[in-house]
GROMACS .gro file of C-alpha atoms in nm:
model
  447
    1UNK     CA    1   8.838  -4.320  -7.290
    2UNK     CA    2   8.742  -4.030  -7.522
    3UNK     CA    3   8.902  -3.720  -7.449
    4UNK     CA    4   8.720  -3.447  -7.257
    5UNK     CA    5   8.734  -3.210  -7.579
    6UNK     CA    6   8.586  -3.500  -7.806
    7UNK     CA    7   8.321  -3.571  -7.541
    8UNK     CA    8   8.225  -3.208  -7.523
    9UNK     CA    9   8.196  -3.192  -7.907
   10UNK     CA   10   7.998  -3.503  -7.931
   11UNK     CA   11   7.751  -3.331  -7.688
   12UNK     CA   12   7.696  -3.032  -7.876
   13UNK     CA   13   7.409  -2.966  -8.089
   14UNK     CA   14   7.507  -2.709  -8.393
   15UNK     CA   15   7.251  -2.490  -8.540
   16UNK     CA   16   7.154  -2.580  -8.894
   17UNK     CA   17   7.367  -2.368  -9.126
   18UNK     CA   18   7.573  -2.225  -8.840
   19UNK     CA   19   7.909  -2.058  -8.943
   20UNK     CA   20   8.175  -1.998  -8.693
   21UNK     CA   21   8.310  -1.636  -8.673
   22UNK     CA   22   8.646  -1.712  -8.522
   23UNK     CA   23   8.608  -1.484  -8.259
   24UNK     CA   24   8.626  -1.538  -7.879
   25UNK     CA   25   8.349  -1.750  -7.761
   26UNK     CA   26   8.159  -1.783  -7.393
   27UNK     CA   27   7.993  -2.051  -7.269
   28UNK     CA   28   7.702  -2.011  -7.021
   29UNK     CA   29   7.543  -2.278  -6.807
   30UNK     CA   30   7.203  -2.244  -6.660
   31UNK     CA   31   7.086  -2.503  -6.389
   32UNK     CA   32   6.769  -2.513  -6.131
   33UNK     CA   33   6.956  -2.718  -5.892
   34UNK     CA   34   6.654  -2.822  -5.683
   35UNK     CA   35   6.683  -2.660  -5.334
   36UNK     CA   36   7.026  -2.798  -5.173
   37UNK     CA   37   6.955  -3.045  -4.886
   38UNK     CA   38   7.264  -2.943  -4.699
   39UNK     CA   39   7.091  -2.724  -4.451
   40UNK     CA   40   6.754  -2.642  -4.571
   41UNK     CA   41   6.526  -2.844  -4.851
   42UNK     CA   42   6.517  -3.159  -4.627
   43UNK     CA   43   6.203  -3.300  -4.815
   44UNK     CA   44   6.400  -3.312  -5.139
   45UNK     CA   45   6.438  -3.694  -5.097
   46UNK     CA   46   6.082  -3.716  -5.164
   47UNK     CA   47   6.131  -3.600  -5.499
   48UNK     CA   48   6.306  -3.918  -5.592
   49UNK     CA   49   6.119  -4.218  -5.742
   50UNK     CA   50   6.149  -4.529  -5.502
   51UNK     CA   51   6.417  -4.724  -5.649
   52UNK     CA   52   6.674  -4.415  -5.607
   53UNK     CA   53   6.914  -4.553  -5.318
   54UNK     CA   54   6.919  -4.325  -5.009
   55UNK     CA   55   7.253  -4.240  -5.046
   56UNK     CA   56   7.206  -4.091  -5.386
   57UNK     CA   57   6.962  -3.857  -5.227
   58UNK     CA   58   7.197  -3.677  -5.002
   59UNK     CA   59   7.344  -3.346  -5.058
   60UNK     CA   60   7.709  -3.462  -5.071
   61UNK     CA   61   7.627  -3.707  -5.337
   62UNK     CA   62   7.447  -3.450  -5.540
   63UNK     CA   63   7.716  -3.212  -5.477
   64UNK     CA   64   7.948  -3.428  -5.622
   65UNK     CA   65   7.743  -3.489  -5.932
   66UNK     CA   66   7.695  -3.109  -5.989
   67UNK     CA   67   8.085  -3.079  -5.951
   68UNK     CA   68   8.134  -3.332  -6.234
   69UNK     CA   69   7.879  -3.120  -6.461
   70UNK     CA   70   8.066  -2.828  -6.401
   71UNK     CA   71   8.433  -2.952  -6.423
   72UNK     CA   72   8.316  -3.120  -6.758
   73UNK     CA   73   8.129  -2.811  -6.910
   74UNK     CA   74   8.384  -2.578  -6.769
   75UNK     CA   75   8.165  -2.264  -6.830
   76UNK     CA   76   8.236  -1.894  -6.863
   77UNK     CA   77   7.934  -1.843  -6.662
   78UNK     CA   78   7.719  -2.035  -6.457
   79UNK     CA   79   7.347  -1.939  -6.355
   80UNK     CA   80   7.189  -2.132  -6.084
   81UNK     CA   81   6.852  -2.123  -5.978
   82UNK     CA   82   6.714  -2.246  -5.604
   83UNK     CA   83   7.031  -2.169  -5.431
   84UNK     CA   84   7.007  -2.199  -5.069
   85UNK     CA   85   6.931  -1.891  -4.854
   86UNK     CA   86   7.121  -2.056  -4.557
   87UNK     CA   87   7.383  -2.236  -4.714
   88UNK     CA   88   7.479  -2.103  -5.060
   89UNK     CA   89   7.824  -1.994  -4.926
   90UNK     CA   90   7.944  -2.362  -4.881
   91UNK     CA   91   7.705  -2.562  -5.135
   92UNK     CA   92   7.906  -2.471  -5.423
   93UNK     CA   93   8.255  -2.394  -5.268
   94UNK     CA   94   8.409  -2.632  -5.515
   95UNK     CA   95   8.374  -2.362  -5.777
   96UNK     CA   96   8.596  -2.138  -5.579
   97UNK     CA   97   8.869  -2.372  -5.595
   98UNK     CA   98   9.229  -2.188  -5.703
   99UNK     CA   99   9.005  -1.846  -5.743
  100UNK     CA  100   8.875  -1.987  -6.055
  101UNK     CA  101   8.514  -1.813  -6.023
  102UNK     CA  102   8.350  -1.553  -5.840
  103UNK     CA  103   7.996  -1.514  -5.771
  104UNK     CA  104   7.691  -1.273  -5.720
  105UNK     CA  105   7.358  -1.387  -5.559
  106UNK     CA  106   7.039  -1.262  -5.509
  107UNK     CA  107   6.984  -1.074  -5.154
  108UNK     CA  108   6.651  -1.207  -5.073
  109UNK     CA  109   6.445  -1.526  -5.096
  110UNK     CA  110   6.442  -1.867  -4.945
  111UNK     CA  111   6.554  -1.999  -5.274
  112UNK     CA  112   6.771  -1.767  -5.483
  113UNK     CA  113   6.960  -1.673  -5.817
  114UNK     CA  114   7.321  -1.727  -5.804
  115UNK     CA  115   7.571  -1.641  -6.093
  116UNK     CA  116   7.919  -1.730  -6.114
  117UNK     CA  117   8.174  -1.609  -6.344
  118UNK     CA  118   8.516  -1.714  -6.463
  119UNK     CA  119   8.771  -1.460  -6.294
  120UNK     CA  120   9.035  -1.485  -6.590
  121UNK     CA  121   8.764  -1.391  -6.839
  122UNK     CA  122   8.548  -1.109  -6.679
  123UNK     CA  123   8.537  -0.836  -6.430
  124UNK     CA  124   8.174  -0.779  -6.279
  125UNK     CA  125   8.075  -0.401  -6.309
  126UNK     CA  126   7.765  -0.450  -6.105
  127UNK     CA  127   7.500  -0.688  -6.030
  128UNK     CA  128   7.134  -0.582  -5.976
  129UNK     CA  129   6.841  -0.790  -5.795
  130UNK     CA  130   6.503  -0.754  -5.896
  131UNK     CA  131   6.198  -0.985  -5.855
  132UNK     CA  132   6.317  -1.329  -5.901
  133UNK     CA  133   6.585  -1.221  -6.112
  134UNK     CA  134   6.951  -1.129  -6.121
  135UNK     CA  135   7.111  -0.923  -6.359
  136UNK     CA  136   7.490  -0.892  -6.397
  137UNK     CA  137   7.732  -0.657  -6.653
  138UNK     CA  138   8.026  -0.894  -6.698
  139UNK     CA  139   8.312  -0.702  -6.876
  140UNK     CA  140   8.512  -0.944  -7.076
  141UNK     CA  141   8.878  -0.865  -6.989
  142UNK     CA  142   9.034  -0.944  -7.334
  143UNK     CA  143   8.781  -0.817  -7.569
  144UNK     CA  144   8.675  -0.515  -7.352
  145UNK     CA  145   8.298  -0.581  -7.415
  146UNK     CA  146   8.008  -0.578  -7.192
  147UNK     CA  147   7.786  -0.914  -7.187
  148UNK     CA  148   7.475  -0.874  -6.979
  149UNK     CA  149   7.359  -1.191  -6.816
  150UNK     CA  150   6.979  -1.207  -6.680
  151UNK     CA  151   6.943  -1.527  -6.440
  152UNK     CA  152   6.578  -1.595  -6.403
  153UNK     CA  153   6.345  -1.828  -6.188
  154UNK     CA  154   6.005  -1.679  -6.284
  155UNK     CA  155   5.709  -1.696  -6.072
  156UNK     CA  156   5.536  -2.036  -6.133
  157UNK     CA  157   5.153  -2.097  -6.202
  158UNK     CA  158   4.915  -2.072  -6.514
  159UNK     CA  159   4.773  -1.756  -6.340
  160UNK     CA  160   5.072  -1.574  -6.292
  161UNK     CA  161   5.170  -1.493  -6.656
  162UNK     CA  162   5.134  -1.143  -6.571
  163UNK     CA  163   5.415  -1.128  -6.295
  164UNK     CA  164   5.639  -1.333  -6.519
  165UNK     CA  165   5.592  -1.088  -6.770
  166UNK     CA  166   5.642  -0.823  -6.521
  167UNK     CA  167   5.973  -0.969  -6.363
  168UNK     CA  168   6.095  -1.046  -6.726
  169UNK     CA  169   5.993  -0.683  -6.866
  170UNK     CA  170   6.165  -0.500  -6.526
  171UNK     CA  171   6.477  -0.711  -6.582
  172UNK     CA  172   6.526  -0.603  -6.918
  173UNK     CA  173   6.452  -0.229  -6.828
  174UNK     CA  174   6.730  -0.266  -6.574
  175UNK     CA  175   6.972  -0.346  -6.878
  176UNK     CA  176   6.874  -0.044  -7.059
  177UNK     CA  177   6.904   0.194  -6.775
  178UNK     CA  178   7.247   0.060  -6.644
  179UNK     CA  179   7.367   0.053  -6.991
  180UNK     CA  180   7.292   0.412  -7.027
  181UNK     CA  181   7.459   0.508  -6.699
  182UNK     CA  182   7.764   0.285  -6.844
  183UNK     CA  183   7.785   0.522  -7.149
  184UNK     CA  184   7.710   0.207  -7.388
  185UNK     CA  185   7.560   0.322  -7.718
  186UNK     CA  186   7.234   0.140  -7.783
  187UNK     CA  187   7.287   0.159  -8.159
  188UNK     CA  188   7.595  -0.048  -8.150
  189UNK     CA  189   7.373  -0.309  -7.978
  190UNK     CA  190   7.389  -0.503  -7.634
  191UNK     CA  191   7.504  -0.844  -7.568
  192UNK     CA  192   7.246  -1.010  -7.348
  193UNK     CA  193   7.160  -1.378  -7.242
  194UNK     CA  194   6.859  -1.435  -7.060
  195UNK     CA  195   6.846  -1.778  -6.938
  196UNK     CA  196   6.693  -1.983  -6.645
  197UNK     CA  197   6.366  -2.160  -6.520
  198UNK     CA  198   6.074  -1.966  -6.700
  199UNK     CA  199   5.816  -2.196  -6.474
  200UNK     CA  200   5.597  -2.219  -6.782
  201UNK     CA  201   5.654  -2.380  -7.134
  202UNK     CA  202   5.718  -2.065  -7.293
  203UNK     CA  203   5.615  -2.084  -7.651
  204UNK     CA  204   5.351  -1.853  -7.744
  205UNK     CA  205   5.367  -1.685  -7.401
  206UNK     CA  206   5.387  -1.320  -7.298
  207UNK     CA  207   5.750  -1.379  -7.199
  208UNK     CA  208   5.830  -1.507  -7.553
  209UNK     CA  209   5.683  -1.232  -7.711
  210UNK     CA  210   5.843  -0.975  -7.530
  211UNK     CA  211   6.205  -1.167  -7.612
  212UNK     CA  212   6.149  -1.276  -7.975
  213UNK     CA  213   5.948  -0.966  -8.093
  214UNK     CA  214   6.026  -0.684  -7.860
  215UNK     CA  215   5.660  -0.608  -7.736
  216UNK     CA  216   5.340  -0.772  -7.634
  217UNK     CA  217   4.988  -0.584  -7.684
  218UNK     CA  218   4.755  -0.503  -7.421
  219UNK     CA  219   4.495  -0.777  -7.389
  220UNK     CA  220   4.739  -1.069  -7.477
  221UNK     CA  221   4.596  -1.372  -7.289
  222UNK     CA  222   4.764  -1.682  -7.105
  223UNK     CA  223   4.543  -1.982  -7.040
  224UNK     CA  224   4.252  -1.762  -7.051
  225UNK     CA  225   4.391  -1.504  -6.849
  226UNK     CA  226   4.457  -1.146  -6.953
  227UNK     CA  227   4.828  -1.084  -6.899
  228UNK     CA  228   4.827  -0.690  -6.901
  229UNK     CA  229   4.576  -0.408  -6.999
  230UNK     CA  230   4.895  -0.201  -7.143
  231UNK     CA  231   5.134  -0.253  -7.435
  232UNK     CA  232   5.473  -0.368  -7.326
  233UNK     CA  233   5.789  -0.335  -7.522
  234UNK     CA  234   6.162  -0.355  -7.439
  235UNK     CA  235   6.457  -0.217  -7.665
  236UNK     CA  236   6.757  -0.418  -7.556
  237UNK     CA  237   6.725  -0.634  -7.840
  238UNK     CA  238   6.531  -0.914  -8.011
  239UNK     CA  239   6.618  -1.236  -7.885
  240UNK     CA  240   6.669  -1.606  -8.035
  241UNK     CA  241   6.560  -1.911  -7.818
  242UNK     CA  242   6.906  -2.079  -7.818
  243UNK     CA  243   6.771  -2.427  -7.816
  244UNK     CA  244   6.492  -2.386  -8.068
  245UNK     CA  245   6.777  -2.235  -8.297
  246UNK     CA  246   7.036  -2.511  -8.254
  247UNK     CA  247   6.768  -2.794  -8.291
  248UNK     CA  248   6.606  -2.613  -8.594
  249UNK     CA  249   6.297  -2.813  -8.710
  250UNK     CA  250   6.291  -3.048  -8.433
  251UNK     CA  251   6.146  -2.943  -8.089
  252UNK     CA  252   6.396  -2.935  -7.788
  253UNK     CA  253   6.374  -3.239  -7.533
  254UNK     CA  254   6.193  -3.162  -7.214
  255UNK     CA  255   6.406  -2.994  -6.927
  256UNK     CA  256   6.183  -3.159  -6.684
  257UNK     CA  257   6.087  -3.509  -6.651
  258UNK     CA  258   5.861  -3.636  -6.360
  259UNK     CA  259   5.612  -3.914  -6.320
  260UNK     CA  260   5.250  -3.846  -6.458
  261UNK     CA  261   5.048  -3.826  -6.128
  262UNK     CA  262   4.811  -3.559  -6.201
  263UNK     CA  263   4.550  -3.784  -6.359
  264UNK     CA  264   4.583  -4.035  -6.066
  265UNK     CA  265   4.504  -3.758  -5.796
  266UNK     CA  266   4.252  -3.509  -5.943
  267UNK     CA  267   3.960  -3.519  -6.161
  268UNK     CA  268   3.992  -3.144  -6.297
  269UNK     CA  269   4.275  -3.198  -6.534
  270UNK     CA  270   4.501  -2.952  -6.338
  271UNK     CA  271   4.867  -2.873  -6.478
  272UNK     CA  272   5.176  -2.959  -6.294
  273UNK     CA  273   5.216  -2.583  -6.217
  274UNK     CA  274   4.931  -2.524  -6.033
  275UNK     CA  275   4.619  -2.745  -5.898
  276UNK     CA  276   4.383  -2.459  -5.856
  277UNK     CA  277   4.108  -2.378  -5.621
  278UNK     CA  278   3.839  -2.586  -5.762
  279UNK     CA  279   4.038  -2.900  -5.679
  280UNK     CA  280   3.860  -3.221  -5.703
  281UNK     CA  281   4.036  -3.542  -5.597
  282UNK     CA  282   3.939  -3.874  -5.774
  283UNK     CA  283   3.750  -4.115  -5.587
  284UNK     CA  284   4.022  -4.365  -5.596
  285UNK     CA  285   4.268  -4.133  -5.400
  286UNK     CA  286   3.997  -4.068  -5.149
  287UNK     CA  287   3.924  -4.422  -5.088
  288UNK     CA  288   4.323  -4.522  -5.046
  289UNK     CA  289   4.364  -4.219  -4.819
  290UNK     CA  290   4.066  -4.356  -4.611
  291UNK     CA  291   4.230  -4.700  -4.600
  292UNK     CA  292   4.557  -4.511  -4.490
  293UNK     CA  293   4.378  -4.283  -4.224
  294UNK     CA  294   4.245  -4.651  -4.077
  295UNK     CA  295   4.588  -4.787  -4.056
  296UNK     CA  296   4.715  -4.503  -3.828
  297UNK     CA  297   4.374  -4.437  -3.646
  298UNK     CA  298   4.193  -4.781  -3.570
  299UNK     CA  299   3.927  -4.611  -3.359
  300UNK     CA  300   3.831  -4.346  -3.652
  301UNK     CA  301   4.025  -4.070  -3.461
  302UNK     CA  302   4.359  -3.979  -3.501
  303UNK     CA  303   4.504  -3.871  -3.181
  304UNK     CA  304   4.837  -3.669  -3.146
  305UNK     CA  305   5.047  -3.958  -3.085
  306UNK     CA  306   4.902  -4.138  -3.391
  307UNK     CA  307   4.964  -3.851  -3.588
  308UNK     CA  308   5.309  -3.850  -3.477
  309UNK     CA  309   5.386  -4.181  -3.609
  310UNK     CA  310   5.214  -4.085  -3.929
  311UNK     CA  311   5.450  -3.764  -3.959
  312UNK     CA  312   5.764  -3.990  -3.845
  313UNK     CA  313   5.687  -4.217  -4.125
  314UNK     CA  314   5.648  -3.975  -4.417
  315UNK     CA  315   5.895  -3.701  -4.267
  316UNK     CA  316   6.135  -3.896  -4.080
  317UNK     CA  317   6.062  -3.631  -3.809
  318UNK     CA  318   5.770  -3.439  -3.628
  319UNK     CA  319   5.884  -3.123  -3.640
  320UNK     CA  320   5.879  -3.004  -3.975
  321UNK     CA  321   5.664  -2.997  -4.310
  322UNK     CA  322   5.318  -2.856  -4.428
  323UNK     CA  323   5.169  -3.208  -4.316
  324UNK     CA  324   5.258  -3.144  -3.964
  325UNK     CA  325   5.149  -2.765  -3.942
  326UNK     CA  326   4.811  -2.871  -4.080
  327UNK     CA  327   4.775  -3.188  -3.861
  328UNK     CA  328   4.877  -2.997  -3.531
  329UNK     CA  329   4.631  -2.713  -3.614
  330UNK     CA  330   4.348  -2.938  -3.657
  331UNK     CA  331   4.440  -3.138  -3.332
  332UNK     CA  332   4.490  -2.822  -3.144
  333UNK     CA  333   4.124  -2.697  -3.247
  334UNK     CA  334   3.917  -3.019  -3.268
  335UNK     CA  335   4.133  -3.257  -3.003
  336UNK     CA  336   4.164  -3.515  -3.304
  337UNK     CA  337   4.192  -3.562  -3.674
  338UNK     CA  338   3.887  -3.713  -3.846
  339UNK     CA  339   3.937  -3.892  -4.177
  340UNK     CA  340   3.795  -3.567  -4.355
  341UNK     CA  341   4.033  -3.390  -4.223
  342UNK     CA  342   4.313  -3.626  -4.304
  343UNK     CA  343   4.196  -3.617  -4.685
  344UNK     CA  344   4.184  -3.250  -4.652
  345UNK     CA  345   4.544  -3.255  -4.574
  346UNK     CA  346   4.639  -3.429  -4.893
  347UNK     CA  347   4.418  -3.207  -5.060
  348UNK     CA  348   4.626  -2.910  -4.963
  349UNK     CA  349   4.948  -3.097  -5.051
  350UNK     CA  350   4.835  -3.127  -5.420
  351UNK     CA  351   4.704  -2.783  -5.416
  352UNK     CA  352   5.042  -2.658  -5.337
  353UNK     CA  353   5.178  -2.844  -5.646
  354UNK     CA  354   5.355  -3.133  -5.410
  355UNK     CA  355   5.237  -3.445  -5.637
  356UNK     CA  356   5.576  -3.619  -5.596
  357UNK     CA  357   5.546  -3.551  -5.189
  358UNK     CA  358   5.184  -3.719  -5.207
  359UNK     CA  359   5.341  -4.026  -5.413
  360UNK     CA  360   5.629  -4.071  -5.193
  361UNK     CA  361   5.418  -4.076  -4.876
  362UNK     CA  362   5.177  -4.346  -5.035
  363UNK     CA  363   5.473  -4.565  -5.106
  364UNK     CA  364   5.632  -4.558  -4.779
  365UNK     CA  365   5.315  -4.643  -4.607
  366UNK     CA  366   5.231  -4.926  -4.858
  367UNK     CA  367   5.587  -5.058  -4.776
  368UNK     CA  368   5.527  -5.031  -4.402
  369UNK     CA  369   5.169  -5.187  -4.372
  370UNK     CA  370   5.193  -5.414  -4.685
  371UNK     CA  371   4.921  -5.269  -4.859
  372UNK     CA  372   4.750  -5.415  -5.153
  373UNK     CA  373   4.950  -5.351  -5.447
  374UNK     CA  374   4.659  -5.354  -5.680
  375UNK     CA  375   4.488  -5.092  -5.489
  376UNK     CA  376   4.783  -4.873  -5.496
  377UNK     CA  377   4.755  -4.917  -5.874
  378UNK     CA  378   4.461  -4.695  -5.900
  379UNK     CA  379   4.643  -4.390  -5.741
  380UNK     CA  380   5.006  -4.444  -5.848
  381UNK     CA  381   5.180  -4.532  -6.189
  382UNK     CA  382   5.247  -4.915  -6.172
  383UNK     CA  383   5.632  -4.834  -6.258
  384UNK     CA  384   5.665  -4.596  -5.934
  385UNK     CA  385   5.549  -4.814  -5.649
  386UNK     CA  386   5.648  -5.154  -5.805
  387UNK     CA  387   5.978  -5.018  -5.884
  388UNK     CA  388   5.956  -5.094  -6.256
  389UNK     CA  389   6.031  -4.891  -6.587
  390UNK     CA  390   5.861  -4.610  -6.700
  391UNK     CA  391   5.632  -4.696  -7.022
  392UNK     CA  392   5.744  -4.373  -7.201
  393UNK     CA  393   5.491  -4.092  -7.238
  394UNK     CA  394   5.224  -4.298  -7.075
  395UNK     CA  395   5.396  -4.260  -6.752
  396UNK     CA  396   5.598  -3.932  -6.771
  397UNK     CA  397   5.513  -3.566  -6.769
  398UNK     CA  398   5.766  -3.364  -6.981
  399UNK     CA  399   5.783  -3.026  -6.996
  400UNK     CA  400   6.036  -2.751  -7.117
  401UNK     CA  401   6.041  -2.486  -6.850
  402UNK     CA  402   6.396  -2.403  -6.866
  403UNK     CA  403   6.524  -2.160  -7.147
  404UNK     CA  404   6.840  -1.962  -7.283
  405UNK     CA  405   6.767  -1.653  -7.468
  406UNK     CA  406   7.042  -1.448  -7.669
  407UNK     CA  407   7.037  -1.130  -7.877
  408UNK     CA  408   7.074  -1.270  -8.228
  409UNK     CA  409   7.226  -0.928  -8.366
  410UNK     CA  410   7.543  -0.927  -8.128
  411UNK     CA  411   7.583  -1.300  -8.010
  412UNK     CA  412   7.634  -1.597  -8.264
  413UNK     CA  413   7.527  -1.892  -8.121
  414UNK     CA  414   7.794  -2.175  -8.178
  415UNK     CA  415   7.555  -2.461  -8.032
  416UNK     CA  416   7.395  -2.590  -7.718
  417UNK     CA  417   7.451  -2.893  -7.505
  418UNK     CA  418   7.236  -3.202  -7.607
  419UNK     CA  419   6.951  -3.280  -7.365
  420UNK     CA  420   6.859  -3.648  -7.325
  421UNK     CA  421   6.616  -3.753  -7.550
  422UNK     CA  422   6.440  -4.086  -7.679
  423UNK     CA  423   6.389  -4.381  -7.499
  424UNK     CA  424   6.530  -4.476  -7.164
  425UNK     CA  425   6.442  -4.131  -7.004
  426UNK     CA  426   6.350  -4.188  -6.611
  427UNK     CA  427   6.216  -3.921  -6.397
  428UNK     CA  428   6.437  -3.674  -6.252
  429UNK     CA  429   6.604  -3.657  -5.992
  430UNK     CA  430   6.779  -4.005  -5.998
  431UNK     CA  431   7.096  -4.151  -5.925
  432UNK     CA  432   7.243  -3.970  -6.207
  433UNK     CA  433   7.053  -3.657  -6.236
  434UNK     CA  434   7.105  -3.429  -5.947
  435UNK     CA  435   6.806  -3.223  -5.970
  436UNK     CA  436   6.463  -3.241  -6.103
  437UNK     CA  437   6.577  -3.027  -6.391
  438UNK     CA  438   6.819  -3.096  -6.696
  439UNK     CA  439   7.088  -2.809  -6.682
  440UNK     CA  440   7.110  -2.616  -7.031
  441UNK     CA  441   7.451  -2.492  -7.163
  442UNK     CA  442   7.538  -2.287  -7.475
  443UNK     CA  443   7.831  -2.138  -7.665
  444UNK     CA  444   7.831  -1.786  -7.814
  445UNK     CA  445   8.082  -1.600  -8.022
  446UNK     CA  446   8.066  -1.216  -7.977
  447UNK     CA  447   7.987  -1.021  -8.303
   0.00000   0.00000   0.00000
């Protein structure tokens, strides 16, 4: 077996023309971990494709996979997104073994940013919570230099570009103001790393312009929506996209790979991020949902008892889930669910972006009742419900939602962790990938 050092070297993508300065380097890992299902996040089992064994969907299994990654990568700083409000103190306890790491965590939200740092390398001068962002000032013990780490989980949705911009701008302003309080000289340059789940493909976005160009002009639009009527600028420094820099002329691989479901469910071409208010379900999906309704409610009205059977099948229990809240509300108002109500229930799920949940439910119901697989072919990719192999881009949605940026004048990029690419990519999470996002890792030298 190759040594750990050799395996790490083989997995590193080196920027074209890169030269090492020979100075002390730091390694940063960023990962949207998919809300742990230790105490909360019960629904994560629905994110998996059917062929993934049930035991691989448990938190103990996922936790062990994350432990393996962190041990092998051995980063100086770890930025998690979607740490659970109820369980973050115990979910990643393996990082506290032998006093190796300490952490700071956002102080609000069900899903939080959480940043870990090696005690032997850094002292944390302070941490600041902002809107879905966590900012740390880390002082390197050996080099006596401050490194700023901005851990982001920006707002999702095509229509929320303005909020994403405000979240990032506020974080960079926090760095500037706190640096001034620390007496740091802005003319010597700040060392800043911005990383996390940007919840959009950032190329050409307002957040990209703010980071790479230092400014965004008033009237700039994303997806036809004006982001801001005011000019925005930041003076922390000009940032480089770490992965784009390392991959050079080749587009970095996707960080999120999922079954391509939207075209099976909707007629409006809605994106993965947001299904929109004018959602129209396909005729095929309406037909299948009508057949499903009949399986549970042969009398054409779904009673509370019949709804409980349905909810137990899809959610394993009757006391949780948005489907439960929707169904019980209608039953309380009307006494029962009609087929149109049932279709509206799933319309609401799709509007909420829960495509994976709808796919899971249809598969479970098909297996229970022995529904015609040919009928399911009209509403699900064949590989999904027949437990086959995806046919590449035809069956898969791929997006680059996760990023690492660094101030190019003050940090020298040594390399980034290689992402999966080419053939054989399967939807995440799966038996090998504990989250629906790939983790990112980058090594930097301090200039």
